Amino acid sequence: MTRLPYVKSWNPHNGIIILRSKANTQGFIDMGITTSGDQIIKAIEDGQIKGLVVIGEDIYSDYSNTLKNLKLLATFDLFETDTTKNSNIIIPIASSAEGYGTYTNSCRKIQKLNRAIKPLLGVDNLELFLKLATNIGIEFKDIKDVIEHISKEVPNYKGFYKLYNNLENIFVPLDNSREVKYYTQMDLRRIIKRLTLFLKRLI
């Protein structure tokens, strides 16, 4: 999905907003996951990546020729897809209704996810990934440990663990001092004027 700008101005955490393609894309970016899909595909084509783990995405039909260069393709998914059918390892995962956590939306509002039903697999996704993480030396007991680690390591989420149990109208950055640019009505008028002049030159 193409990322589109959405204009909603004159209030904090509004303005010109990039509409992300997935529900928690902004949260992934905030956690430092910024490598693009195009960069990953190029690295596979160049032989720099030999193994790939795909979580909840069906990419095989678009990149089947490239993915055949991999020595290992592992897929975590809730559904059977072309990617799972062509994977060396398939691990089922739970739905969002079966777990705990948060989403950070395009406006950078943190939305809490509460479990609605018991995991049909016996474990939710966090528990599954925490068990796998122990194999590479990462030790977290539960979501509390993860939240505390995020609070310490991710500057925009500093103090997040204090707010986790009462997430209502909470936005990042939590101290409102970094990375967010607010646009006044006059700012937006200037932007629109410049865009109009630019478009006229193209016509």
Rosetta silent file (secondary structure, phi, psi, omega in degrees, C-alpha in Angstrom):
SEQUENCE: MTRLPYVKSWNPHNGIIILRSKANTQGFIDMGITTSGDQIIKAIEDGQIKGLVVIGEDIYSDYSNTLKNLKLLATFDLFETDTTKNSNIIIPIASSAEGYGTYTNSCRKIQKLNRAIKPLLGVDNLELFLKLATNIGIEFKDIKDVIEHISKEVPNYKGFYKLYNNLENIFVPLDNSREVKYYTQMDLRRIIKRLTLFLKRLI
SCORE:     score description
SCORE:     0.000 S_00000001
   1 L     0.000  135.244  178.995    0.000    0.000    0.000 S_00000001
   2 L   -71.540  136.779  176.499    1.312    3.450   -0.879 S_00000001
   3 L   -77.348  126.644 -176.970    1.999    5.723    2.061 S_00000001
   4 E  -116.537  144.275  174.859   -0.194    8.801    1.754 S_00000001
   5 E   -78.413  140.019  179.279   -0.006   12.142    3.567 S_00000001
   6 E  -126.314  124.188 -175.811   -3.046   12.987    5.638 S_00000001
   7 E   -98.310  119.112  176.821   -3.617   16.581    6.755 S_00000001
   8 E  -147.914  102.429 -162.140   -5.276   17.085   10.121 S_00000001
   9 L  -114.631  176.066  169.901   -3.962   20.198   11.743 S_00000001
  10 L    75.859    8.711  172.625   -3.951   22.627   14.655 S_00000001
  11 L  -130.951  154.183  177.946   -3.939   20.104   17.496 S_00000001
  12 L   -56.430  141.669  179.763   -1.009   18.286   19.154 S_00000001
  13 L    62.382   24.566  168.245    0.057   15.121   17.300 S_00000001
  14 L  -119.727 -170.523 -177.561   -1.855   16.184   14.219 S_00000001
  15 E   123.036 -140.043  175.543   -0.587   17.971   11.124 S_00000001
  16 E   -91.593  111.812 -172.132    0.799   16.260    8.040 S_00000001
  17 E  -113.871  134.242  174.171    0.675   12.561    8.901 S_00000001
  18 E   -82.543  120.137  176.436    2.065    9.657    6.878 S_00000001
  19 E   -79.972  111.115 -176.950   -0.581    6.933    6.631 S_00000001
  20 L   -78.204  160.542 -173.086    1.383    3.728    7.162 S_00000001
  21 L   -77.730  -24.513 -177.267    0.535    0.510    5.358 S_00000001
  22 L  -126.975  164.418 -173.822    0.020   -1.663    8.465 S_00000001
  23 L   -61.381  -35.712 -175.061   -1.554   -1.177   11.879 S_00000001
  24 L  -119.711   25.032  179.106    1.726   -1.132   13.810 S_00000001
  25 H   -58.857  -42.910  179.640    4.204    0.059   11.170 S_00000001
  26 H   -62.594  -38.272  177.225    4.931    3.217   13.156 S_00000001
  27 H   -62.359  -40.406  177.136    5.585    1.106   16.253 S_00000001
  28 H   -62.134  -44.834 -179.875    8.106   -1.006   14.310 S_00000001
  29 H   -62.434  -42.427  179.248    9.868    2.140   13.099 S_00000001
  30 H   -60.669  -31.414 -179.821    9.946    3.538   16.642 S_00000001
  31 L   -81.226   -0.267  176.397   11.655    0.321   17.806 S_00000001
  32 L    98.703    6.962  179.306   14.425    0.902   15.261 S_00000001
  33 L   -88.939   93.478 -172.408   13.250   -1.440   12.491 S_00000001
  34 L  -120.381   -1.698  177.923   13.870    0.823    9.520 S_00000001
  35 L   -68.344  128.722 -177.173   15.322   -1.455    6.829 S_00000001
  36 L   -81.163  161.122  176.275   12.968   -1.357    3.849 S_00000001
  37 H   -60.272  -37.985  179.190   11.657   -4.365    1.961 S_00000001
  38 H   -62.549  -38.653  178.773   13.506   -3.202   -1.145 S_00000001
  39 H   -65.387  -39.713  179.709   16.791   -3.180    0.786 S_00000001
  40 H   -65.967  -45.175  179.555   16.180   -6.727    2.015 S_00000001
  41 H   -60.891  -43.048  179.610   15.335   -8.007   -1.470 S_00000001
  42 H   -63.175  -39.642  179.671   18.484   -6.401   -2.921 S_00000001
  43 H   -65.748  -34.278  175.527   20.609   -7.961   -0.161 S_00000001
  44 H   -66.993  -44.881  179.942   19.146  -11.393   -1.010 S_00000001
  45 H   -62.516  -34.150 -179.667   19.872  -10.849   -4.703 S_00000001
  46 L   -83.117   -2.997  179.438   23.449   -9.802   -3.854 S_00000001
  47 L    81.412    9.994 -179.706   23.942  -12.908   -1.721 S_00000001
  48 L   -80.398  -26.487  176.974   24.333  -10.956    1.514 S_00000001
  49 L  -113.387  123.062 -179.183   21.248  -12.566    3.093 S_00000001
  50 L  -104.503  -21.938 -179.531   21.058  -16.362    3.051 S_00000001
  51 E  -134.838  145.495 -176.599   18.140  -16.873    5.425 S_00000001
  52 E  -138.380  136.502  174.190   14.938  -14.933    5.944 S_00000001
  53 E  -109.404  123.296 -178.692   12.230  -14.960    8.609 S_00000001
  54 E  -112.309  128.205 -177.605    8.839  -13.660    7.445 S_00000001
  55 E  -118.242  109.640  173.008    6.196  -12.763   10.031 S_00000001
  56 L    66.816   26.012  179.335    2.591  -12.394    8.930 S_00000001
  57 L  -130.457  143.222  175.883    3.338  -11.394    5.332 S_00000001
  58 L  -108.815   95.509 -172.323    2.668  -13.175    2.036 S_00000001
  59 L  -110.879   -5.489 -169.095    5.561  -12.067   -0.191 S_00000001
  60 H   -63.977  -43.507 -176.043    6.301  -15.161   -2.278 S_00000001
  61 H   -62.649  -30.667 -179.986    4.206  -14.342   -5.350 S_00000001
  62 H   -82.424  -28.291 -173.070    5.921  -10.946   -5.721 S_00000001
  63 H  -131.605   32.419 -174.160    9.488  -12.126   -5.097 S_00000001
  64 H   -58.422  -42.358 -178.900    9.489  -15.859   -5.885 S_00000001
  65 H   -64.147  -39.578  179.642   12.609  -15.724   -8.093 S_00000001
  66 H   -70.040  -43.961 -176.168   14.572  -13.811   -5.468 S_00000001
  67 H   -66.266  -22.042  177.202   13.438  -15.953   -2.537 S_00000001
  68 L   -67.620  -15.427  177.332   14.628  -19.098   -4.329 S_00000001
  69 L   -77.255  -13.863 -177.634   18.192  -17.825   -3.711 S_00000001
  70 L   -74.898  147.311  171.985   17.740  -18.306    0.040 S_00000001
  71 L   -85.375  -24.713 -179.839   19.118  -21.324    1.856 S_00000001
  72 E  -144.820  129.099  172.994   16.434  -20.964    4.527 S_00000001
  73 E  -126.824  115.006  179.047   12.980  -19.387    4.486 S_00000001
  74 E  -114.430  135.830 -175.969   11.035  -19.523    7.760 S_00000001
  75 E  -128.425  131.351  170.474    7.508  -18.159    8.027 S_00000001
  76 E  -105.152  123.909 -179.547    5.321  -17.286   10.995 S_00000001
  77 E  -157.598  156.317  176.989    1.690  -16.901    9.986 S_00000001
  78 L   -85.368  -23.484 -174.955   -1.907  -17.286   11.065 S_00000001
  79 L  -125.116  160.563  171.701   -2.992  -18.475    7.609 S_00000001
  80 L   -80.243  130.393 -178.091   -1.729  -20.753    4.863 S_00000001
  81 L  -137.022  176.235  174.404   -0.237  -18.646    2.054 S_00000001
  82 H   -61.262  -33.459  179.637    2.034  -19.029   -0.960 S_00000001
  83 H   -68.660  -43.720  178.316    4.899  -18.031    1.315 S_00000001
  84 H   -64.008  -38.236 -178.819    4.148  -20.726    3.890 S_00000001
  85 H   -63.374  -26.234 -177.030    3.796  -23.318    1.107 S_00000001
  86 L  -108.570   16.408 -178.952    7.312  -22.512   -0.111 S_00000001
  87 L   -94.401  151.990  174.120    8.990  -22.187    3.299 S_00000001
  88 L   -77.422  -33.095 -179.702   11.487  -24.564    4.880 S_00000001
  89 E  -132.403  133.387  177.320   10.019  -23.904    8.318 S_00000001
  90 E  -124.763  126.574  178.093    6.443  -22.898    9.172 S_00000001
  91 E  -124.217  120.331  178.959    5.453  -21.778   12.667 S_00000001
  92 E   -70.661  146.064  177.077    1.813  -20.938   13.428 S_00000001
  93 L  -123.982  168.987 -178.803    1.116  -17.744   15.351 S_00000001
  94 L   -90.474  163.413  174.783   -1.838  -16.382   17.293 S_00000001
  95 L   -81.058  168.086  179.476   -4.228  -13.630   16.286 S_00000001
  96 H   -65.195  -22.336 -179.968   -4.173  -10.188   17.877 S_00000001
  97 H   -73.351  -11.164 -174.368   -7.276  -11.174   19.883 S_00000001
  98 H  -103.337    6.276 -174.713   -5.223  -13.801   21.726 S_00000001
  99 L  -139.046 -174.559  177.986   -2.472  -11.629   23.144 S_00000001
 100 L  -119.120  160.616  175.968   -1.319   -8.513   24.952 S_00000001
 101 E   150.178 -156.316  179.257    0.733   -5.560   23.768 S_00000001
 102 E  -143.384  156.554  167.244    0.396   -2.197   22.067 S_00000001
 103 E  -117.550  142.329  169.931    0.026   -0.632   18.648 S_00000001
 104 E  -112.429  113.058 -173.303    1.441    2.776   17.803 S_00000001
 105 L   -82.158 -176.908 -175.202   -0.696    4.232   15.019 S_00000001
 106 L   -63.446  -26.139  175.980    0.214    6.757   12.326 S_00000001
 107 L   -81.922   -1.368 -179.128   -0.624    9.651   14.670 S_00000001
 108 L    70.282   27.917  171.656    1.843    8.038   17.118 S_00000001
 109 E   -87.237  132.183  179.144   -0.897    7.298   19.624 S_00000001
 110 E   -86.411  123.222 -179.502   -0.182    4.192   21.710 S_00000001
 111 E  -115.878  125.963 -175.648   -3.162    1.850   21.775 S_00000001
 112 E   -80.290  139.940  177.971   -3.227   -1.002   24.253 S_00000001
 113 E  -108.871  120.329  179.312   -4.071   -4.508   23.116 S_00000001
 114 L  -110.304  145.871 -178.997   -5.884   -6.707   25.642 S_00000001
 115 L   -68.686  129.693  178.783   -6.476  -10.440   25.321 S_00000001
 116 L  -100.158  -33.936  178.869  -10.048  -11.265   24.277 S_00000001
 117 L  -137.456  158.570  177.602   -9.752  -15.057   24.063 S_00000001
 118 L   -68.936  143.689 -179.881   -7.302  -17.671   25.293 S_00000001
 119 L   -61.375  127.387  179.875   -4.593  -18.570   22.742 S_00000001
 120 L   -67.972  -23.316  178.878   -5.678  -21.591   20.724 S_00000001
 121 L   -85.171   -8.046 -176.384   -2.016  -22.598   20.423 S_00000001
 122 L    94.027  -19.096  176.333   -1.547  -22.503   24.180 S_00000001
 123 L  -138.211  150.551  174.139    0.794  -19.486   23.922 S_00000001
 124 L   -89.980  179.115 -174.523    0.388  -16.010   22.487 S_00000001
 125 H   -64.552  -39.487  179.045    2.867  -14.432   20.073 S_00000001
 126 H   -61.303  -46.443  179.777    4.872  -12.656   22.752 S_00000001
 127 H   -61.584  -39.392  178.953    5.344  -15.880   24.705 S_00000001
 128 H   -62.883  -48.872 -177.384    6.348  -17.680   21.503 S_00000001
 129 H   -70.189  -31.566  177.137    8.940  -15.080   20.503 S_00000001
 130 H   -66.668  -37.615  176.918   10.333  -14.811   24.028 S_00000001
 131 H   -65.268  -42.510  178.689   10.935  -18.569   24.047 S_00000001
 132 H   -66.880  -34.400 -177.252   12.697  -18.361   20.675 S_00000001
 133 H   -64.693  -27.658  179.439   14.716  -15.345   21.837 S_00000001
 134 H   -61.586  -24.966 -179.541   16.375  -17.380   24.587 S_00000001
 135 H   -70.846  -18.213  177.233   18.200  -19.294   21.816 S_00000001
 136 H  -115.406   21.631  172.173   20.120  -16.148   20.877 S_00000001
 137 L    82.342   15.195  177.660   20.769  -15.040   24.443 S_00000001
 138 L  -100.078  120.324 -174.678   17.859  -12.620   24.895 S_00000001
 139 L  -117.495  107.820  170.173   16.134  -13.167   28.228 S_00000001
 140 L  -128.896  137.813 -178.504   12.780  -11.578   29.029 S_00000001
 141 L   -79.906  -43.591 -172.765   10.274  -13.177   31.399 S_00000001
 142 L  -160.829 -172.669 -177.271    7.081  -11.482   30.276 S_00000001
 143 H   -63.351  -29.396  178.081    5.530   -8.346   28.822 S_00000001
 144 H   -61.723  -43.915  178.225    6.483   -6.378   31.942 S_00000001
 145 H   -62.146  -41.530 -179.471   10.167   -7.057   31.257 S_00000001
 146 H   -63.973  -45.586 -179.901    9.742   -6.031   27.612 S_00000001
 147 H   -61.938  -42.486  179.271    7.972   -2.769   28.510 S_00000001
 148 H   -64.564  -37.745  178.501   10.663   -1.873   31.053 S_00000001
 149 H   -66.029  -43.934  177.483   13.393   -2.564   28.476 S_00000001
 150 H   -59.685  -42.410 -179.601   11.667   -0.364   25.882 S_00000001
 151 H   -59.881  -32.783 -178.272   11.372    2.405   28.494 S_00000001
 152 H   -85.559  -36.629 -169.408   15.140    2.289   29.063 S_00000001
 153 H   -97.353  -23.606 -176.985   16.412    1.757   25.519 S_00000001
 154 L  -107.710  108.021 -172.682   14.029    3.750   23.289 S_00000001
 155 H   -53.024  -41.754 -176.892   14.327    7.504   24.045 S_00000001
 156 H   -70.728  -12.432  179.858   10.844    8.449   22.813 S_00000001
 157 H  -110.335   19.689 -179.719    9.296    5.820   25.107 S_00000001
 158 L   -59.552  126.729 -178.316   11.163    6.851   28.243 S_00000001
 159 L    84.610    7.247 -176.647    8.912    6.195   31.259 S_00000001
 160 H   -58.178  -37.556 -176.486    6.534    4.060   29.187 S_00000001
 161 H   -61.407  -26.200  179.165    6.357    1.340   31.870 S_00000001
 162 H   -74.028  -22.912 -175.176    4.741    3.832   34.273 S_00000001
 163 H  -102.308  -11.402 -168.135    1.909    4.495   31.810 S_00000001
 164 H   -56.738  -38.922 -176.484    1.333    1.026   30.387 S_00000001
 165 H   -78.527   -6.751 -179.480   -1.567    0.073   32.648 S_00000001
 166 H  -139.782   62.472 -177.048   -3.438    3.311   31.935 S_00000001
 167 L   -86.319   96.505  177.237   -2.939    4.089   28.243 S_00000001
 168 L  -137.671  116.804 -176.764   -5.477    6.745   27.420 S_00000001
 169 L    55.604   43.913  177.921   -4.623    9.536   24.981 S_00000001
 170 L  -104.226  126.149 -178.939   -0.924    8.717   25.286 S_00000001
 171 E  -121.360  154.983  171.503    1.307    9.721   22.359 S_00000001
 172 L  -108.326  150.778   -0.845    4.995    9.368   21.628 S_00000001
 173 L   -67.007  143.424 -171.658    7.436   10.940   22.108 S_00000001
 174 L   -67.408  -25.129  179.730    6.278   10.815   25.704 S_00000001
 175 L   -97.810    4.858  176.828    8.064   14.033   26.693 S_00000001
 176 L    57.038   26.493 -175.525    6.804   15.937   23.604 S_00000001
 177 L  -113.938  -10.858 -172.845   10.315   17.227   22.928 S_00000001
 178 L  -131.503  147.432  163.499   11.595   15.211   19.973 S_00000001
 179 L    69.413  -13.168 -178.745   10.798   14.299   16.403 S_00000001
 180 L  -102.317  125.647  178.849    7.286   15.747   16.186 S_00000001
 181 L  -106.240  120.396  178.223    6.804   18.852   14.077 S_00000001
 182 L   -94.501  138.132 -179.701    3.629   20.819   14.717 S_00000001
 183 L  -112.242  125.690  174.448    2.191   22.933   11.902 S_00000001
 184 L   -79.923  171.898  178.240    0.137   26.031   12.570 S_00000001
 185 H   -60.373  -39.205  179.150   -2.614   27.188   10.207 S_00000001
 186 H   -66.704  -39.653  177.387   -0.193   29.756    8.756 S_00000001
 187 H   -58.066  -46.827 -177.682    2.466   27.057    8.245 S_00000001
 188 H   -66.079  -35.403  176.727    0.031   24.914    6.300 S_00000001
 189 H   -62.380  -41.250  178.038   -1.069   27.853    4.166 S_00000001
 190 H   -63.802  -42.672  179.865    2.572   28.449    3.204 S_00000001
 191 H   -62.259  -46.517 -179.588    3.045   24.748    2.403 S_00000001
 192 H   -62.837  -38.946  178.981   -0.106   24.648    0.269 S_00000001
 193 H   -63.650  -43.581  179.514    0.969   27.826   -1.545 S_00000001
 194 H   -65.837  -40.522  177.878    4.379   26.362   -2.357 S_00000001
 195 H   -63.515  -39.927  179.034    2.835   23.102   -3.538 S_00000001
 196 H   -63.418  -44.476  178.192    0.417   25.023   -5.757 S_00000001
 197 H   -62.534  -40.446  179.499    3.259   27.024   -7.344 S_00000001
 198 H   -64.033  -42.812 -179.901    5.250   23.851   -7.877 S_00000001
 199 H   -66.350  -36.518  178.324    2.319   22.094   -9.558 S_00000001
 200 H   -63.049  -34.787  178.889    1.693   25.072  -11.831 S_00000001
 201 H   -68.445  -29.171 -179.591    5.264   24.845  -13.073 S_00000001
 202 H   -76.474  -26.674 -175.929    4.736   21.197  -13.957 S_00000001
 203 L   -78.752    0.000    0.000    1.585   21.856  -15.978 S_00000001
